[in-house]
Amino acid sequence: MSLSPMKITVLKKLDRNQLFDGNPPIDSEEEPVCPVFEEGQVFEVSDGNCPEGFCTWAWNNIYLQAIHLMLDGDLPWIKEKGECVASCTDGLRPVLFHLKRV
């Protein structure tokens, strides 16, 4: 079974101080935004494996959508075929990704 290549673009990094009006429910010494990604950063995937330099936690979170699209599936609630928006599940500093089959 062959996989279609995919492009993953970092859409937005959310800042926990903005999410919680400066009062997050958990005190953390971690940076308030994800230090791994930069908005606009692009990753390419053709083999279904985590792209080099991509956070493995975030990859685990978006993997099902990515593989579905790479297997030429579409999401019926998304108007554009071969695309979706997915996010990591870091509740204190989430990152949004645009996945697009190419």
GROMACS .gro file of N, CA and C in nm:
model
  306
    1MET      N    1   0.085  -0.116   0.000
    1MET     CA    2   0.000   0.000   0.000
    1MET      C    3   0.090   0.123   0.000
    2SER      N    4   0.063   0.214  -0.090
    2SER     CA    5   0.148   0.333  -0.099
    2SER      C    6   0.080   0.452  -0.030
    3LEU      N    7   0.164   0.538   0.021
    3LEU     CA    8   0.117   0.658   0.090
    3LEU      C    9   0.140   0.780   0.003
    4SER      N   10   0.043   0.870   0.004
    4SER     CA   11   0.061   0.999  -0.064
    4SER      C   12   0.146   1.088   0.026
    5PRO      N   13   0.235   1.167  -0.032
    5PRO     CA   14   0.314   1.260   0.051
    5PRO      C   15   0.225   1.367   0.113
    6MET      N   16   0.274   1.421   0.222
    6MET     CA   17   0.200   1.522   0.296
    6MET      C   18   0.290   1.635   0.339
    7LYS      N   19   0.232   1.753   0.346
    7LYS     CA   20   0.301   1.870   0.400
    7LYS      C   21   0.231   1.910   0.529
    8ILE      N   22   0.309   1.932   0.635
    8ILE     CA   23   0.256   1.977   0.763
    8ILE      C   24   0.313   2.116   0.790
    9THR      N   25   0.225   2.213   0.807
    9THR     CA   26   0.266   2.351   0.833
    9THR      C   27   0.221   2.390   0.973
   10VAL      N   28   0.312   2.450   1.049
   10VAL     CA   29   0.278   2.499   1.183
   10VAL      C   30   0.197   2.627   1.165
   11LEU      N   31   0.070   2.621   1.204
   11LEU     CA   32  -0.019   2.737   1.190
   11LEU      C   33  -0.005   2.837   1.304
   12LYS      N   34  -0.010   2.785   1.427
   12LYS     CA   35  -0.018   2.876   1.542
   12LYS      C   36   0.035   2.807   1.666
   13LYS      N   37   0.114   2.882   1.742
   13LYS     CA   38   0.158   2.839   1.874
   13LYS      C   39   0.081   2.922   1.975
   14LEU      N   40   0.010   2.856   2.064
   14LEU     CA   41  -0.071   2.928   2.162
   14LEU      C   42   0.006   2.948   2.292
   15ASP      N   43  -0.007   3.066   2.347
   15ASP     CA   44   0.062   3.105   2.469
   15ASP      C   45  -0.029   3.081   2.589
   16ARG      N   46   0.019   3.005   2.687
   16ARG     CA   47  -0.067   2.972   2.802
   16ARG      C   48  -0.111   3.096   2.879
   17ASN      N   49  -0.031   3.202   2.877
   17ASN     CA   50  -0.072   3.324   2.947
   17ASN      C   51  -0.194   3.388   2.881
   18GLN      N   52  -0.203   3.376   2.749
   18GLN     CA   53  -0.321   3.425   2.679
   18GLN      C   54  -0.439   3.330   2.697
   19LEU      N   55  -0.411   3.201   2.696
   19LEU     CA   56  -0.518   3.102   2.710
   19LEU      C   57  -0.589   3.114   2.845
   20PHE      N   58  -0.511   3.144   2.949
   20PHE     CA   59  -0.566   3.145   3.085
   20PHE      C   60  -0.562   3.283   3.150
   21ASP      N   61  -0.557   3.388   3.069
   21ASP     CA   62  -0.553   3.526   3.121
   21ASP      C   63  -0.446   3.544   3.227
   22GLY      N   64  -0.329   3.484   3.203
   22GLY     CA   65  -0.215   3.499   3.293
   22GLY      C   66  -0.225   3.417   3.420
   23ASN      N   67  -0.328   3.331   3.430
   23ASN     CA   68  -0.346   3.252   3.550
   23ASN      C   69  -0.373   3.105   3.516
   24PRO      N   70  -0.270   3.033   3.462
   24PRO     CA   71  -0.292   2.893   3.425
   24PRO      C   72  -0.326   2.808   3.548
   25PRO      N   73  -0.404   2.701   3.529
   25PRO     CA   74  -0.446   2.619   3.643
   25PRO      C   75  -0.333   2.536   3.704
   26ILE      N   76  -0.222   2.525   3.633
   26ILE     CA   77  -0.107   2.448   3.682
   26ILE      C   78   0.015   2.537   3.675
   27ASP      N   79   0.087   2.547   3.785
   27ASP     CA   80   0.210   2.625   3.788
   27ASP      C   81   0.320   2.544   3.719
   28SER      N   82   0.383   2.604   3.621
   28SER     CA   83   0.486   2.533   3.546
   28SER      C   84   0.603   2.627   3.520
   29GLU      N   85   0.722   2.573   3.529
   29GLU     CA   86   0.842   2.652   3.499
   29GLU      C   87   0.880   2.642   3.351
   30GLU      N   88   0.802   2.565   3.275
   30GLU     CA   89   0.827   2.552   3.132
   30GLU      C   90   0.796   2.684   3.061
   31GLU      N   91   0.852   2.700   2.943
   31GLU     CA   92   0.824   2.819   2.863
   31GLU      C   93   0.674   2.829   2.836
   32PRO      N   94   0.619   2.950   2.825
   32PRO     CA   95   0.474   2.965   2.805
   32PRO      C   96   0.427   2.925   2.665
   33VAL      N   97   0.517   2.914   2.567
   33VAL     CA   98   0.482   2.865   2.434
   33VAL      C   99   0.576   2.750   2.399
   34CYS      N  100   0.533   2.666   2.309
   34CYS     CA  101   0.612   2.550   2.268
   34CYS      C  102   0.746   2.595   2.211
   35PRO      N  103   0.857   2.542   2.263
   35PRO     CA  104   0.988   2.581   2.213
   35PRO      C  105   1.035   2.500   2.091
   36VAL      N  106   0.957   2.399   2.052
   36VAL     CA  107   1.001   2.309   1.945
   36VAL      C  108   0.973   2.365   1.806
   37PHE      N  109   0.856   2.427   1.789
   37PHE     CA  110   0.812   2.470   1.657
   37PHE      C  111   0.814   2.621   1.641
   38GLU      N  112   0.817   2.664   1.515
   38GLU     CA  113   0.803   2.805   1.479
   38GLU      C  114   0.684   2.816   1.384
   39GLU      N  115   0.602   2.918   1.400
   39GLU     CA  116   0.490   2.938   1.310
   39GLU      C  117   0.541   2.952   1.168
   40GLY      N  118   0.475   2.885   1.075
   40GLY     CA  119   0.516   2.886   0.934
   40GLY      C  120   0.613   2.776   0.898
   41GLN      N  121   0.667   2.708   0.997
   41GLN     CA  122   0.761   2.598   0.973
   41GLN      C  123   0.689   2.486   0.898
   42VAL      N  124   0.757   2.425   0.801
   42VAL     CA  125   0.696   2.322   0.717
   42VAL      C  126   0.776   2.192   0.729
   43PHE      N  127   0.702   2.083   0.739
   43PHE     CA  128   0.760   1.949   0.742
   43PHE      C  129   0.697   1.869   0.629
   44GLU      N  130   0.776   1.781   0.568
   44GLU     CA  131   0.724   1.695   0.464
   44GLU      C  132   0.734   1.551   0.509
   45VAL      N  133   0.630   1.474   0.479
   45VAL     CA  134   0.623   1.333   0.519
   45VAL      C  135   0.584   1.252   0.397
   46SER      N  136   0.657   1.144   0.371
   46SER     CA  137   0.619   1.057   0.260
   46SER      C  138   0.612   0.911   0.300
   47ASP      N  139   0.667   0.877   0.416
   47ASP     CA  140   0.673   0.736   0.456
   47ASP      C  141   0.587   0.703   0.578
   48GLY      N  142   0.515   0.799   0.632
   48GLY     CA  143   0.431   0.775   0.748
   48GLY      C  144   0.503   0.780   0.880
   49ASN      N  145   0.633   0.807   0.877
   49ASN     CA  146   0.710   0.817   1.000
   49ASN      C  147   0.721   0.963   1.046
   50CYS      N  148   0.748   0.981   1.173
   50CYS     CA  149   0.763   1.114   1.230
   50CYS      C  150   0.873   1.189   1.155
   51PRO      N  151   0.843   1.308   1.104
   51PRO     CA  152   0.945   1.385   1.032
   51PRO      C  153   1.061   1.423   1.124
   52GLU      N  154   1.178   1.433   1.067
   52GLU     CA  155   1.296   1.474   1.144
   52GLU      C  156   1.273   1.612   1.202
   53GLY      N  157   1.303   1.627   1.332
   53GLY     CA  158   1.288   1.755   1.400
   53GLY      C  159   1.148   1.782   1.452
   54PHE      N  160   1.054   1.691   1.427
   54PHE     CA  161   0.916   1.708   1.472
   54PHE      C  162   0.903   1.650   1.612
   55CYS      N  163   0.829   1.716   1.698
   55CYS     CA  164   0.806   1.667   1.834
   55CYS      C  165   0.732   1.533   1.829
   56THR      N  166   0.788   1.432   1.895
   56THR     CA  167   0.725   1.300   1.891
   56THR      C  168   0.589   1.299   1.963
   57TRP      N  169   0.572   1.383   2.065
   57TRP     CA  170   0.443   1.393   2.132
   57TRP      C  171   0.339   1.450   2.036
   58ALA      N  172   0.375   1.556   1.964
   58ALA     CA  173   0.282   1.618   1.869
   58ALA      C  174   0.252   1.521   1.755
   59TRP      N  175   0.353   1.448   1.707
   59TRP     CA  176   0.332   1.351   1.600
   59TRP      C  177   0.232   1.245   1.644
   60ASN      N  178   0.247   1.198   1.766
   60ASN     CA  179   0.154   1.098   1.819
   60ASN      C  180   0.011   1.154   1.821
   61ASN      N  181  -0.003   1.282   1.849
   61ASN     CA  182  -0.136   1.345   1.854
   61ASN      C  183  -0.201   1.360   1.717
   62ILE      N  184  -0.123   1.387   1.612
   62ILE     CA  185  -0.180   1.412   1.479
   62ILE      C  186  -0.167   1.293   1.385
   63TYR      N  187  -0.107   1.185   1.433
   63TYR     CA  188  -0.075   1.070   1.348
   63TYR      C  189  -0.199   1.013   1.276
   64LEU      N  190  -0.308   0.993   1.347
   64LEU     CA  191  -0.426   0.932   1.284
   64LEU      C  192  -0.479   1.016   1.169
   65GLN      N  193  -0.485   1.147   1.186
   65GLN     CA  194  -0.530   1.233   1.076
   65GLN      C  195  -0.431   1.228   0.960
   66ALA      N  196  -0.301   1.232   0.994
   66ALA     CA  197  -0.198   1.231   0.889
   66ALA      C  198  -0.205   1.103   0.807
   67ILE      N  199  -0.210   0.988   0.872
   67ILE     CA  200  -0.214   0.861   0.799
   67ILE      C  201  -0.343   0.849   0.718
   68HIS      N  202  -0.454   0.893   0.773
   68HIS     CA  203  -0.580   0.888   0.700
   68HIS      C  204  -0.569   0.967   0.570
   69LEU      N  205  -0.514   1.088   0.578
   69LEU     CA  206  -0.497   1.169   0.457
   69LEU      C  207  -0.396   1.107   0.362
   70MET      N  208  -0.287   1.052   0.416
   70MET     CA  209  -0.184   0.992   0.331
   70MET      C  210  -0.234   0.866   0.260
   71LEU      N  211  -0.336   0.802   0.317
   71LEU     CA  212  -0.399   0.685   0.253
   71LEU      C  213  -0.512   0.728   0.160
   72ASP      N  214  -0.511   0.855   0.122
   72ASP     CA  215  -0.606   0.916   0.029
   72ASP      C  216  -0.747   0.928   0.086
   73GLY      N  217  -0.758   0.926   0.218
   73GLY     CA  218  -0.886   0.950   0.281
   73GLY      C  219  -0.910   1.100   0.295
   74ASP      N  220  -1.034   1.135   0.314
   74ASP     CA  221  -1.072   1.273   0.337
   74ASP      C  222  -1.159   1.279   0.462
   75LEU      N  223  -1.171   1.396   0.517
   75LEU     CA  224  -1.258   1.417   0.634
   75LEU      C  225  -1.385   1.485   0.584
   76PRO      N  226  -1.500   1.421   0.600
   76PRO     CA  227  -1.623   1.473   0.539
   76PRO      C  228  -1.667   1.611   0.588
   77TRP      N  229  -1.623   1.652   0.705
   77TRP     CA  230  -1.662   1.783   0.757
   77TRP      C  231  -1.567   1.894   0.715
   78ILE      N  232  -1.461   1.858   0.639
   78ILE     CA  233  -1.365   1.956   0.587
   78ILE      C  234  -1.392   1.976   0.438
   79LYS      N  235  -1.415   2.099   0.397
   79LYS     CA  236  -1.450   2.130   0.259
   79LYS      C  237  -1.336   2.093   0.162
   80GLU      N  238  -1.212   2.123   0.200
   80GLU     CA  239  -1.099   2.097   0.113
   80GLU      C  240  -1.057   1.950   0.124
   81LYS      N  241  -1.056   1.881   0.013
   81LYS     CA  242  -1.016   1.740   0.011
   81LYS      C  243  -0.866   1.729   0.040
   82GLY      N  244  -0.830   1.628   0.119
   82GLY     CA  245  -0.689   1.602   0.148
   82GLY      C  246  -0.626   1.698   0.247
   83GLU      N  247  -0.709   1.770   0.325
   83GLU     CA  248  -0.657   1.866   0.421
   83GLU      C  249  -0.730   1.857   0.554
   84CYS      N  250  -0.664   1.902   0.659
   84CYS     CA  251  -0.729   1.919   0.788
   84CYS      C  252  -0.640   2.005   0.878
   85VAL      N  253  -0.696   2.046   0.988
   85VAL     CA  254  -0.622   2.115   1.093
   85VAL      C  255  -0.624   2.023   1.214
   86ALA      N  256  -0.506   2.001   1.271
   86ALA     CA  257  -0.493   1.914   1.388
   86ALA      C  258  -0.406   1.986   1.490
   87SER      N  259  -0.406   1.937   1.613
   87SER     CA  260  -0.326   2.002   1.716
   87SER      C  261  -0.264   1.900   1.809
   88CYS      N  262  -0.158   1.943   1.876
   88CYS     CA  263  -0.101   1.862   1.982
   88CYS      C  264  -0.190   1.878   2.104
   89THR      N  265  -0.176   1.790   2.199
   89THR     CA  266  -0.264   1.794   2.315
   89THR      C  267  -0.198   1.853   2.439
   90ASP      N  268  -0.094   1.930   2.421
   90ASP     CA  269  -0.033   2.001   2.534
   90ASP      C  270  -0.130   2.111   2.574
   91GLY      N  271  -0.203   2.089   2.681
   91GLY     CA  272  -0.308   2.182   2.722
   91GLY      C  273  -0.257   2.317   2.770
   92LEU      N  274  -0.128   2.326   2.804
   92LEU     CA  275  -0.075   2.453   2.852
   92LEU      C  276  -0.008   2.535   2.742
   93ARG      N  277   0.029   2.472   2.632
   93ARG     CA  278   0.092   2.545   2.520
   93ARG      C  279   0.074   2.468   2.389
   94PRO      N  280  -0.051   2.454   2.345
   94PRO     CA  281  -0.080   2.376   2.224
   94PRO      C  282  -0.029   2.443   2.096
   95VAL      N  283  -0.014   2.359   1.996
   95VAL     CA  284   0.030   2.404   1.863
   95VAL      C  285  -0.071   2.349   1.762
   96LEU      N  286  -0.111   2.434   1.666
   96LEU     CA  287  -0.204   2.395   1.560
   96LEU      C  288  -0.126   2.371   1.431
   97PHE      N  289  -0.164   2.266   1.361
   97PHE     CA  290  -0.097   2.226   1.237
   97PHE      C  291  -0.197   2.217   1.122
   98HIS      N  292  -0.153   2.257   1.003
   98HIS     CA  293  -0.231   2.237   0.881
   98HIS      C  294  -0.170   2.117   0.810
   99LEU      N  295  -0.247   2.011   0.790
   99LEU     CA  296  -0.202   1.892   0.719
   99LEU      C  297  -0.261   1.895   0.580
  100LYS      N  298  -0.176   1.873   0.480
  100LYS     CA  299  -0.223   1.878   0.342
  100LYS      C  300  -0.154   1.770   0.261
  101ARG      N  301  -0.238   1.687   0.198
  101ARG     CA  302  -0.186   1.584   0.107
  101ARG      C  303  -0.138   1.654  -0.019
  102VAL      N  304  -0.019   1.618  -0.066
  102VAL     CA  305   0.035   1.681  -0.187
  102VAL      C  306   0.059   1.579  -0.296
   0.00000   0.00000   0.00000
